[in-house]
Coordinates of N, CA and C in Angstrom, one line a residue:
M74 N 12.6 5.7 -16.1 CA 12.8 6.1 -14.7 C 11.5 6.8 -14.2
N75 N 11.0 6.3 -13.0 CA 9.8 6.8 -12.4 C 10.1 8.1 -11.8
R76 N 9.2 9.1 -11.9 CA 9.4 10.4 -11.4 C 8.5 10.5 -10.1
I77 N 9.1 10.9 -9.0 CA 8.5 11.0 -7.7 C 8.5 12.5 -7.3
L78 N 7.3 13.0 -6.9 CA 7.2 14.4 -6.3 C 7.1 14.2 -4.8
L79 N 8.0 14.8 -4.1 CA 8.0 14.8 -2.6 C 7.6 16.1 -2.1
I80 N 6.5 16.2 -1.3 CA 6.1 17.5 -0.7 C 6.3 17.3 0.8
E81 N 7.3 17.9 1.3 CA 7.7 17.7 2.7 C 8.5 19.0 3.2
D82 N 8.0 19.6 4.3 CA 8.6 20.8 4.8 C 9.8 20.6 5.7
D83 N 10.0 19.4 6.2 CA 11.2 19.1 7.1 C 12.4 18.8 6.2
A84 N 13.4 19.6 6.1 CA 14.5 19.5 5.2 C 15.3 18.2 5.5
E85 N 15.5 17.9 6.7 CA 16.2 16.7 7.1 C 15.5 15.4 6.6
T86 N 14.2 15.3 6.8 CA 13.5 14.2 6.4 C 13.5 14.1 4.8
A87 N 13.3 15.3 4.2 CA 13.2 15.3 2.8 C 14.5 14.9 2.1
E88 N 15.6 15.3 2.7 CA 16.9 15.0 2.1 C 17.2 13.5 2.2
A89 N 16.8 12.9 3.3 CA 17.0 11.4 3.5 C 16.1 10.7 2.5
I90 N 14.9 11.1 2.3 CA 14.0 10.4 1.3 C 14.5 10.6 -0.1
V91 N 14.9 11.8 -0.5 CA 15.5 12.1 -1.8 C 16.7 11.2 -2.1
A92 N 17.6 11.2 -1.1 CA 18.8 10.4 -1.3 C 18.6 8.9 -1.5
E93 N 17.7 8.4 -0.7 CA 17.4 6.9 -0.8 C 16.7 6.6 -2.1
L94 N 15.7 7.4 -2.5 CA 15.0 7.1 -3.8 C 15.9 7.3 -5.0
A95 N 16.8 8.4 -4.9 CA 17.7 8.6 -6.0 C 18.7 7.4 -6.2
D96 N 19.1 6.9 -5.0 CA 20.1 5.8 -5.1 C 19.4 4.5 -5.7
R97 N 18.1 4.5 -5.6 CA 17.3 3.3 -6.2 C 16.8 3.6 -7.6
G98 N 17.3 4.7 -8.2 CA 17.0 4.9 -9.6 C 15.8 5.8 -9.9
F99 N 15.2 6.4 -8.8 CA 14.0 7.3 -9.1 C 14.5 8.7 -9.4
E100 N 13.7 9.4 -10.2 CA 13.9 10.8 -10.3 C 13.0 11.6 -9.4
V101 N 13.6 12.3 -8.4 CA 12.8 12.9 -7.3 C 12.9 14.4 -7.4
H102 N 11.7 15.0 -7.3 CA 11.6 16.5 -7.2 C 11.0 16.8 -5.8
W103 N 11.5 17.9 -5.2 CA 11.1 18.2 -3.8 C 10.4 19.6 -3.8
A104 N 9.3 19.7 -3.1 CA 8.6 20.9 -2.8 C 8.5 21.0 -1.3
A105 N 8.8 22.2 -0.7 CA 8.8 22.4 0.7 C 7.5 22.9 1.3
D106 N 6.5 23.2 0.5 CA 5.3 23.7 1.0 C 4.1 23.3 0.1
G107 N 2.9 23.3 0.6 CA 1.8 22.8 -0.1 C 1.4 23.5 -1.4
V108 N 1.5 24.8 -1.4 CA 1.2 25.6 -2.6 C 2.2 25.3 -3.7
D109 N 3.4 25.3 -3.5 CA 4.4 24.9 -4.5 C 4.3 23.5 -4.9
G110 N 4.0 22.6 -3.9 CA 3.8 21.2 -4.2 C 2.6 21.0 -5.2
L111 N 1.5 21.7 -4.9 CA 0.3 21.5 -5.8 C 0.6 22.0 -7.2
H112 N 1.4 23.2 -7.3 CA 1.7 23.7 -8.6 C 2.6 22.7 -9.4
R113 N 3.6 22.1 -8.7 CA 4.5 21.2 -9.3 C 3.7 19.9 -9.8
A114 N 2.8 19.5 -8.9 CA 2.0 18.3 -9.3 C 1.2 18.5 -10.5
R115 N 0.6 19.7 -10.6 CA -0.2 20.0 -11.8 C 0.7 20.1 -13.1
A116 N 1.9 20.7 -12.9 CA 2.7 21.0 -14.0 C 3.6 19.8 -14.5
S117 N 3.9 18.9 -13.6 CA 4.9 17.9 -14.0 C 4.3 16.5 -14.2
S118 N 3.1 16.2 -13.7 CA 2.5 14.9 -13.8 C 3.4 13.8 -13.4
P119 N 3.8 13.8 -12.1 CA 4.7 12.7 -11.6 C 4.0 11.3 -11.6
D120 N 4.8 10.3 -11.5 CA 4.3 8.9 -11.5 C 3.7 8.6 -10.2
A121 N 4.3 9.2 -9.1 CA 3.8 9.0 -7.7 C 4.2 10.2 -6.9
M122 N 3.5 10.3 -5.8 CA 3.7 11.5 -4.9 C 3.8 11.0 -3.5
I123 N 4.7 11.7 -2.7 CA 4.8 11.5 -1.3 C 4.5 12.8 -0.7
V124 N 3.4 12.9 0.1 CA 2.9 14.2 0.6 C 2.8 14.1 2.2
D125 N 3.5 15.1 2.8 CA 3.4 15.2 4.2 C 2.0 15.8 4.6
R126 N 1.4 15.4 5.6 CA 0.1 15.9 5.9 C 0.1 17.3 6.4
M127 N 1.0 17.7 7.3 CA 1.1 19.0 7.9 C 2.1 19.8 7.1
L128 N 1.7 20.8 6.3 CA 2.5 21.6 5.4 C 2.2 23.1 5.6
P129 N 3.2 23.9 5.4 CA 2.9 25.4 5.4 C 2.3 25.8 4.1
G130 N 1.5 26.8 4.1 CA 0.8 27.3 2.9 C -0.5 26.6 2.6
M131 N -0.4 25.3 2.5 CA -1.6 24.5 2.2 C -1.3 23.1 2.8
D132 N -2.2 22.5 3.6 CA -1.9 21.2 4.2 C -2.0 20.1 3.1
G133 N -1.4 19.0 3.5 CA -1.3 17.9 2.5 C -2.6 17.4 2.0
L134 N -3.6 17.2 2.9 CA -4.8 16.7 2.5 C -5.6 17.6 1.5
T135 N -5.4 18.9 1.7 CA -6.0 19.9 0.8 C -5.4 19.8 -0.6
V136 N -4.0 19.6 -0.6 CA -3.3 19.4 -1.9 C -3.9 18.2 -2.6
I137 N -4.1 17.1 -1.9 CA -4.6 15.8 -2.5 C -6.0 16.0 -2.9
E138 N -6.8 16.6 -2.1 CA -8.2 16.8 -2.5 C -8.3 17.7 -3.8
A139 N -7.5 18.7 -3.9 CA -7.5 19.6 -5.1 C -7.1 18.8 -6.3
L140 N -6.1 17.9 -6.2 CA -5.7 17.1 -7.3 C -6.8 16.1 -7.7
R141 N -7.5 15.5 -6.7 CA -8.5 14.6 -7.1 C -9.7 15.3 -7.7
N142 N -10.0 16.5 -7.3 CA -11.0 17.3 -7.9 C -10.7 17.7 -9.4
D143 N -9.4 17.7 -9.6 CA -8.9 17.9 -11.0 C -8.9 16.6 -11.8
Q144 N -9.3 15.6 -11.2 CA -9.3 14.2 -11.9 C -7.9 13.7 -12.0
V145 N -7.0 14.2 -11.2 CA -5.6 13.7 -11.2 C -5.6 12.4 -10.4
R146 N -5.2 11.3 -10.9 CA -5.2 10.0 -10.2 C -3.9 9.5 -9.8
T147 N -2.9 10.3 -9.9 CA -1.5 10.0 -9.4 C -1.5 9.3 -8.1
P148 N -1.0 8.1 -7.9 CA -0.9 7.5 -6.5 C -0.2 8.4 -5.5
V149 N -0.7 8.5 -4.3 CA -0.1 9.3 -3.3 C 0.1 8.5 -2.0
L150 N 1.3 8.6 -1.5 CA 1.6 8.1 -0.1 C 1.6 9.3 0.8
V151 N 0.7 9.2 1.8 CA 0.6 10.3 2.8 C 1.6 10.0 4.0
L152 N 2.4 11.0 4.4 CA 3.2 10.9 5.6 C 2.6 11.8 6.7
S153 N 2.6 11.3 7.9 CA 2.0 12.1 9.0 C 2.5 11.6 10.3
A154 N 2.7 12.5 11.3 CA 3.0 12.2 12.6 C 1.7 11.7 13.4
L155 N 0.6 11.9 12.7 CA -0.7 11.5 13.3 C -1.0 10.1 13.0
G156 N -0.9 9.2 14.0 CA -1.1 7.8 13.7 C -2.4 7.1 14.1
A157 N -3.3 7.9 14.6 CA -4.6 7.3 15.1 C -5.3 6.8 13.9
V158 N -6.2 5.8 14.1 CA -6.9 5.2 13.0 C -7.8 6.2 12.3
D159 N -8.4 7.1 13.1 CA -9.3 8.1 12.4 C -8.5 9.0 11.5
D160 N -7.3 9.4 11.9 CA -6.4 10.2 11.1 C -6.0 9.5 9.8
R161 N -5.7 8.2 9.9 CA -5.4 7.5 8.7 C -6.5 7.3 7.7
V162 N -7.7 7.0 8.3 CA -8.9 6.9 7.5 C -9.2 8.2 6.8
R163 N -9.1 9.3 7.5 CA -9.4 10.6 6.8 C -8.4 10.9 5.7
G164 N -7.1 10.5 5.9 CA -6.2 10.7 4.8 C -6.5 9.9 3.6
L165 N -7.0 8.7 3.8 CA -7.3 7.8 2.7 C -8.6 8.3 2.0
R166 N -9.5 8.7 2.8 CA -10.8 9.2 2.3 C -10.7 10.5 1.5
M167 N -9.7 11.3 1.8 CA -9.4 12.5 1.1 C -8.7 12.3 -0.2
G168 N -8.4 11.0 -0.5 CA -7.8 10.7 -1.8 C -6.4 10.1 -1.7
G169 N -5.8 9.9 -0.5 CA -4.5 9.2 -0.4 C -4.7 7.8 -0.8
D170 N -3.6 7.2 -1.3 CA -3.7 5.7 -1.6 C -3.0 4.9 -0.6
D171 N -2.1 5.5 0.2 CA -1.5 4.7 1.3 C -1.1 5.7 2.4
Y172 N -0.7 5.3 3.6 CA -0.5 6.2 4.7 C 0.6 5.6 5.5
L173 N 1.6 6.4 5.8 CA 2.8 6.0 6.6 C 3.0 6.9 7.7
T174 N 3.0 6.4 8.9 CA 3.2 7.2 10.2 C 4.6 7.4 10.5
K175 N 4.9 8.7 10.8 CA 6.2 9.1 11.3 C 6.4 8.7 12.8
P176 N 7.6 8.3 13.2 CA 8.8 8.0 12.3 C 8.7 6.7 11.6
F177 N 9.4 6.6 10.5 CA 9.2 5.4 9.7 C 10.6 5.0 9.2
A178 N 10.7 3.7 8.7 CA 12.0 3.2 8.1 C 12.0 3.6 6.7
I179 N 13.0 4.1 6.2 CA 13.1 4.5 4.8 C 12.9 3.3 3.9
I180 N 13.3 2.1 4.2 CA 13.1 0.9 3.4 C 11.7 0.6 3.2
E181 N 10.9 0.9 4.3 CA 9.4 0.6 4.2 C 8.8 1.7 3.2
L182 N 9.2 2.9 3.3 CA 8.7 4.0 2.4 C 9.0 3.6 1.0
V183 N 10.2 3.1 0.7 CA 10.5 2.7 -0.7 C 9.6 1.5 -1.1
A184 N 9.4 0.5 -0.2 CA 8.6 -0.6 -0.5 C 7.1 -0.2 -0.9
R185 N 6.6 0.8 -0.1 CA 5.3 1.3 -0.3 C 5.2 2.0 -1.7
I186 N 6.2 2.8 -2.0 CA 6.2 3.6 -3.2 C 6.2 2.6 -4.4
E187 N 7.1 1.6 -4.3 CA 7.2 0.6 -5.4 C 5.8 -0.2 -5.5
A188 N 5.2 -0.5 -4.4 CA 3.8 -1.1 -4.5 C 2.8 -0.2 -5.2
L189 N 2.8 1.1 -4.8 CA 1.9 2.0 -5.5 C 2.1 2.1 -7.0
L190 N 3.4 2.1 -7.4 CA 3.7 2.2 -8.8 C 3.3 1.0 -9.6
R191 N 3.2 -0.1 -8.9 CA 2.8 -1.4 -9.6 C 1.3 -1.6 -9.5
R192 N 0.6 -0.8 -8.8 CA -0.9 -1.0 -8.6 C -1.5 -0.5 -9.9
P193 N -2.5 -1.2 -10.4 CA -3.3 -0.8 -11.6 C -3.8 0.6 -11.4
I194 N -3.8 1.4 -12.4 CA -4.3 2.8 -12.3 C -5.7 2.8 -11.8
D195 N -6.6 1.9 -12.2 CA -7.9 1.9 -11.7 C -8.0 0.7 -10.7
S196 N -7.9 1.0 -9.4 CA -7.9 0.0 -8.4 C -9.3 -0.1 -7.8
R197 N -10.3 0.4 -8.4 CA -11.7 0.4 -7.9 C -12.5 -0.8 -8.4
E198 N -11.8 -1.7 -9.1 CA -12.6 -2.9 -9.7 C -13.2 -3.7 -8.5
T199 N -14.3 -4.3 -8.8 CA -15.0 -5.1 -7.8 C -14.6 -6.6 -7.8
I200 N -13.9 -7.0 -8.9 CA -13.4 -8.4 -9.0 C -11.9 -8.4 -9.3
L201 N -11.2 -9.0 -8.4 CA -9.7 -9.0 -8.5 C -9.3 -10.4 -9.1
H202 N -8.3 -10.4 -10.0 CA -7.8 -11.6 -10.5 C -6.3 -11.6 -10.4
V203 N -5.7 -12.7 -9.9 CA -4.3 -13.0 -9.9 C -4.1 -14.4 -10.2
G204 N -3.6 -14.7 -11.4 CA -3.5 -16.1 -11.8 C -4.8 -16.9 -11.7
P205 N -4.9 -18.0 -11.0 CA -6.1 -18.7 -10.8 C -7.0 -18.2 -9.7
L206 N -6.6 -17.2 -9.0 CA -7.4 -16.6 -7.9 C -8.4 -15.6 -8.4
E207 N -9.6 -15.6 -7.9 CA -10.6 -14.6 -8.2 C -11.2 -14.2 -6.8
L208 N -11.3 -12.9 -6.6 CA -11.9 -12.3 -5.4 C -13.0 -11.4 -5.8
D209 N -14.2 -11.7 -5.4 CA -15.4 -10.8 -5.7 C -15.6 -9.9 -4.4
L210 N -15.3 -8.6 -4.6 CA -15.4 -7.7 -3.4 C -16.8 -7.4 -3.0
I211 N -17.8 -7.5 -4.0 CA -19.2 -7.3 -3.7 C -19.8 -8.5 -3.0
E212 N -19.7 -9.6 -3.6 CA -20.3 -10.8 -3.1 C -19.5 -11.4 -1.9
R213 N -18.2 -10.9 -1.8 CA -17.3 -11.4 -0.7 C -17.1 -12.9 -0.9
T214 N -16.8 -13.3 -2.1 CA -16.5 -14.7 -2.4 C -15.1 -14.8 -2.9
A215 N -14.4 -15.9 -2.8 CA -13.1 -16.2 -3.3 C -13.1 -17.6 -3.9
R216 N -12.3 -17.6 -5.0 CA -12.2 -18.9 -5.7 C -10.7 -19.1 -6.2
R217 N -10.3 -20.3 -6.3 CA -9.1 -20.7 -7.0 C -9.5 -21.6 -8.1
G218 N -9.5 -21.1 -9.3 CA -10.1 -22.0 -10.4 C -11.5 -22.3 -10.1
E219 N -11.9 -23.5 -10.1 CA -13.2 -24.0 -9.8 C -13.5 -24.2 -8.4
R220 N -12.4 -24.1 -7.6 CA -12.6 -24.4 -6.1 C -12.9 -23.1 -5.3
R221 N -14.0 -23.2 -4.6 CA -14.4 -22.1 -3.7 C -13.5 -22.1 -2.4
L222 N -13.1 -20.9 -2.0 CA -12.3 -20.8 -0.8 C -13.2 -20.2 0.3
E223 N -13.3 -20.9 1.4 CA -14.1 -20.5 2.5 C -13.2 -19.7 3.5
L224 N -13.2 -18.4 3.3 CA -12.3 -17.5 4.1 C -13.1 -16.8 5.2
L225 N -12.4 -16.6 6.3 CA -12.9 -15.8 7.4 C -12.7 -14.3 7.0
P226 N -13.4 -13.4 7.6 CA -13.3 -12.0 7.2 C -11.9 -11.5 7.2
R227 N -11.1 -11.8 8.2 CA -9.7 -11.3 8.2 C -8.9 -11.9 7.1
E228 N -9.1 -13.2 6.8 CA -8.4 -13.9 5.8 C -8.8 -13.3 4.4
F229 N -10.0 -12.9 4.2 CA -10.5 -12.3 3.0 C -9.7 -10.9 2.8
R230 N -9.7 -10.1 3.9 CA -9.0 -8.8 3.8 C -7.5 -9.0 3.5
L231 N -6.9 -10.0 4.2 CA -5.5 -10.3 4.0 C -5.2 -10.7 2.5
L232 N -6.1 -11.5 2.0 CA -5.9 -12.0 0.6 C -6.1 -10.8 -0.4
E233 N -7.1 -10.0 -0.1 CA -7.4 -8.8 -1.0 C -6.1 -7.9 -1.0
Y234 N -5.6 -7.6 0.2 CA -4.4 -6.8 0.3 C -3.2 -7.3 -0.5
M235 N -3.1 -8.7 -0.5 CA -2.0 -9.3 -1.2 C -2.2 -9.3 -2.7
M236 N -3.5 -9.5 -3.1 CA -3.8 -9.6 -4.5 C -3.6 -8.2 -5.2
R237 N -3.9 -7.1 -4.4 CA -3.7 -5.8 -5.0 C -2.2 -5.4 -5.1
R238 N -1.4 -6.2 -4.4 CA 0.1 -6.0 -4.5 C 0.8 -7.2 -4.8
N239 N 0.3 -8.0 -5.8 CA 0.9 -9.3 -6.1 C 2.3 -9.0 -6.7
D240 N 3.2 -9.9 -6.4 CA 4.6 -9.9 -6.8 C 5.4 -8.9 -6.0
Q241 N 4.8 -8.3 -5.0 CA 5.5 -7.4 -4.1 C 5.7 -8.0 -2.7
V242 N 6.9 -7.9 -2.2 CA 7.2 -8.4 -0.9 C 6.6 -7.5 0.2
L243 N 5.7 -8.1 1.0 CA 5.0 -7.4 2.0 C 5.6 -7.7 3.4
T244 N 6.0 -6.7 4.1 CA 6.6 -6.9 5.4 C 5.5 -7.2 6.4
R245 N 5.9 -7.8 7.5 CA 5.0 -8.0 8.6 C 4.4 -6.7 9.2
A246 N 5.3 -5.7 9.2 CA 4.9 -4.3 9.7 C 3.8 -3.8 8.8
M247 N 4.0 -3.9 7.5 CA 2.9 -3.4 6.5 C 1.6 -4.1 6.7
L248 N 1.7 -5.4 6.9 CA 0.4 -6.2 7.1 C -0.2 -5.9 8.4
L249 N 0.5 -5.7 9.5 CA -0.1 -5.4 10.7 C -0.8 -4.0 10.7
E250 N -0.1 -3.1 10.0 CA -0.7 -1.7 9.9 C -1.9 -1.7 9.0
E251 N -1.8 -2.3 7.8 CA -2.9 -2.1 6.8 C -4.0 -3.1 7.0
V252 N -3.8 -4.3 7.4 CA -4.8 -5.3 7.5 C -5.4 -5.4 8.9
W253 N -4.5 -5.2 9.9 CA -5.0 -5.2 11.3 C -5.2 -3.8 11.9
N254 N -4.8 -2.8 11.2 CA -4.9 -1.4 11.7 C -4.1 -1.2 13.0
Y255 N -3.0 -1.9 13.2 CA -2.1 -1.6 14.4 C -1.5 -0.3 14.2
K256 N -1.4 0.5 15.3 CA -0.7 1.8 15.4 C 0.8 1.6 15.6
F257 N 1.2 0.5 16.1 CA 2.6 0.2 16.3 C 2.8 -1.3 16.1
V258 N 4.0 -1.6 15.9 CA 4.4 -3.0 15.7 C 4.9 -3.6 17.0
P259 N 4.2 -4.6 17.5 CA 4.7 -5.2 18.8 C 6.1 -5.8 18.6
A260 N 6.9 -5.8 19.7 CA 8.2 -6.3 19.6 C 8.3 -7.8 19.2
T261 N 7.3 -8.6 19.7 CA 7.2 -10.0 19.3 C 5.8 -10.4 19.1
T262 N 5.5 -10.9 18.0 CA 4.1 -11.4 17.7 C 4.2 -12.4 16.6
N263 N 3.4 -13.5 16.7 CA 3.3 -14.4 15.6 C 1.9 -14.3 14.9
L264 N 1.2 -13.2 15.1 CA -0.1 -13.0 14.6 C -0.1 -13.2 13.0
I265 N 0.8 -12.5 12.4 CA 0.9 -12.6 10.9 C 1.1 -14.0 10.4
D266 N 2.1 -14.7 11.1 CA 2.5 -16.0 10.7 C 1.3 -17.0 10.8
V267 N 0.6 -16.9 11.9 CA -0.5 -17.8 12.2 C -1.6 -17.6 11.1
H268 N -2.0 -16.4 10.9 CA -3.0 -16.1 9.9 C -2.6 -16.5 8.5
M269 N -1.3 -16.2 8.2 CA -0.8 -16.5 6.8 C -0.7 -18.0 6.6
G270 N -0.4 -18.8 7.7 CA -0.4 -20.2 7.6 C -1.8 -20.7 7.3
R271 N -2.8 -20.2 7.9 CA -4.2 -20.7 7.6 C -4.6 -20.3 6.2
L272 N -4.2 -19.1 5.8 CA -4.6 -18.6 4.4 C -3.9 -19.5 3.4
R273 N -2.6 -19.8 3.6 CA -1.9 -20.6 2.6 C -2.5 -22.0 2.5
H274 N -3.0 -22.5 3.6 CA -3.6 -23.8 3.6 C -4.8 -23.9 2.8
K275 N -5.6 -22.7 2.8 CA -6.8 -22.7 2.0 C -6.5 -22.3 0.5
V276 N -5.6 -21.4 0.3 CA -5.3 -21.0 -1.1 C -4.5 -22.1 -1.9
D277 N -3.5 -22.6 -1.2 CA -2.6 -23.6 -1.9 C -3.0 -25.0 -1.5
G278 N -3.9 -25.6 -2.3 CA -4.4 -27.0 -2.0 C -3.4 -28.0 -2.4
P279 N -3.6 -29.3 -2.0 CA -2.7 -30.4 -2.3 C -2.5 -30.5 -3.8
G280 N -1.3 -30.6 -4.3 CA -1.0 -30.8 -5.7 C -1.1 -29.5 -6.5
E281 N -1.5 -28.4 -5.9 CA -1.5 -27.1 -6.6 C -0.2 -26.3 -6.5
V282 N 0.1 -25.5 -7.5 CA 1.3 -24.7 -7.5 C 1.1 -23.7 -6.4
P283 N 2.1 -23.6 -5.5 CA 2.0 -22.6 -4.4 C 1.9 -21.2 -4.9
L284 N 1.1 -20.3 -4.4 CA 1.0 -18.9 -4.8 C 1.5 -18.0 -3.7
I285 N 1.4 -18.4 -2.4 CA 1.8 -17.6 -1.3 C 3.2 -18.1 -0.8
H286 N 4.2 -17.2 -0.8 CA 5.5 -17.6 -0.5 C 6.1 -16.8 0.7
N287 N 6.8 -17.4 1.5 CA 7.6 -16.8 2.6 C 8.9 -16.3 2.1
V288 N 9.2 -15.0 2.2 CA 10.5 -14.5 1.8 C 11.3 -14.3 3.1
R289 N 12.3 -15.2 3.3 CA 13.1 -15.3 4.5 C 13.7 -13.9 4.9
G290 N 13.3 -13.5 6.1 CA 13.9 -12.2 6.6 C 13.2 -11.0 6.2
S291 N 12.2 -11.1 5.3 CA 11.5 -10.0 4.7 C 10.0 -10.0 5.0
G292 N 9.3 -11.0 4.6 CA 7.9 -11.1 4.8 C 7.3 -12.1 3.9
F293 N 6.2 -11.7 3.1 CA 5.5 -12.7 2.3 C 5.2 -12.0 0.9
V294 N 5.0 -12.9 -0.1 CA 4.6 -12.4 -1.4 C 3.6 -13.4 -2.0
L295 N 2.7 -12.8 -2.7 CA 1.7 -13.6 -3.5 C 2.2 -13.5 -5.0
R296 N 2.5 -14.7 -5.5 CA 3.2 -14.7 -6.8 C 2.5 -15.8 -7.7
S297 N 2.0 -15.4 -8.8 CA 1.3 -16.3 -9.7 C 2.3 -16.9 -10.8
R298 N 3.4 -16.2 -11.0 CA 4.4 -16.7 -11.9 C 5.5 -17.4 -11.2
Q299 N 6.0 -18.5 -11.8 CA 7.0 -19.3 -11.1 C 8.4 -18.9 -11.6

């Protein structure tokens, strides 16, 4: 059972998150302020953390920074009502692993936590491998086996995001926010489907086992196992 530490001062929000995660089999502990949250994080070594940015006693980013200074590498999902790109970037640079803007759908929070828990502990590698796919983050090159993939910058970023979360269903909302840096999800857009179609055409060549799959009603998944 994965142990989650939630640091959130809004009781209603916290209760909803705790109930949903508990229903899905997680062991959840809740701290209502930054000081208590930092103490619990140091004492209990959770598998993942959900940290609100604005907290009494000690703000969420300071909590995260203190843990990173202690060499604690527990994955952290930052929650915040601040949705501007600069705010998200600051949250990530202070040591957060993912960022979710309030208000949010509980199902998306769960999906993001599940993705963080499946991410390799050391995600700073410069070459990613998923099945026959290889992505060199320094040289900015992509290959499938011996075949070089000619990717546009956005396609490269999209494939990197999917490879870091292989076997995870990625919603269109997640892709719009993380790959395109959208602050909100448009009511109707085929942006994701158009780019995904182009990427699939390049990644899954004729006669090759498909790696990118459409999950009806949910989103997309990169899967190397059949």
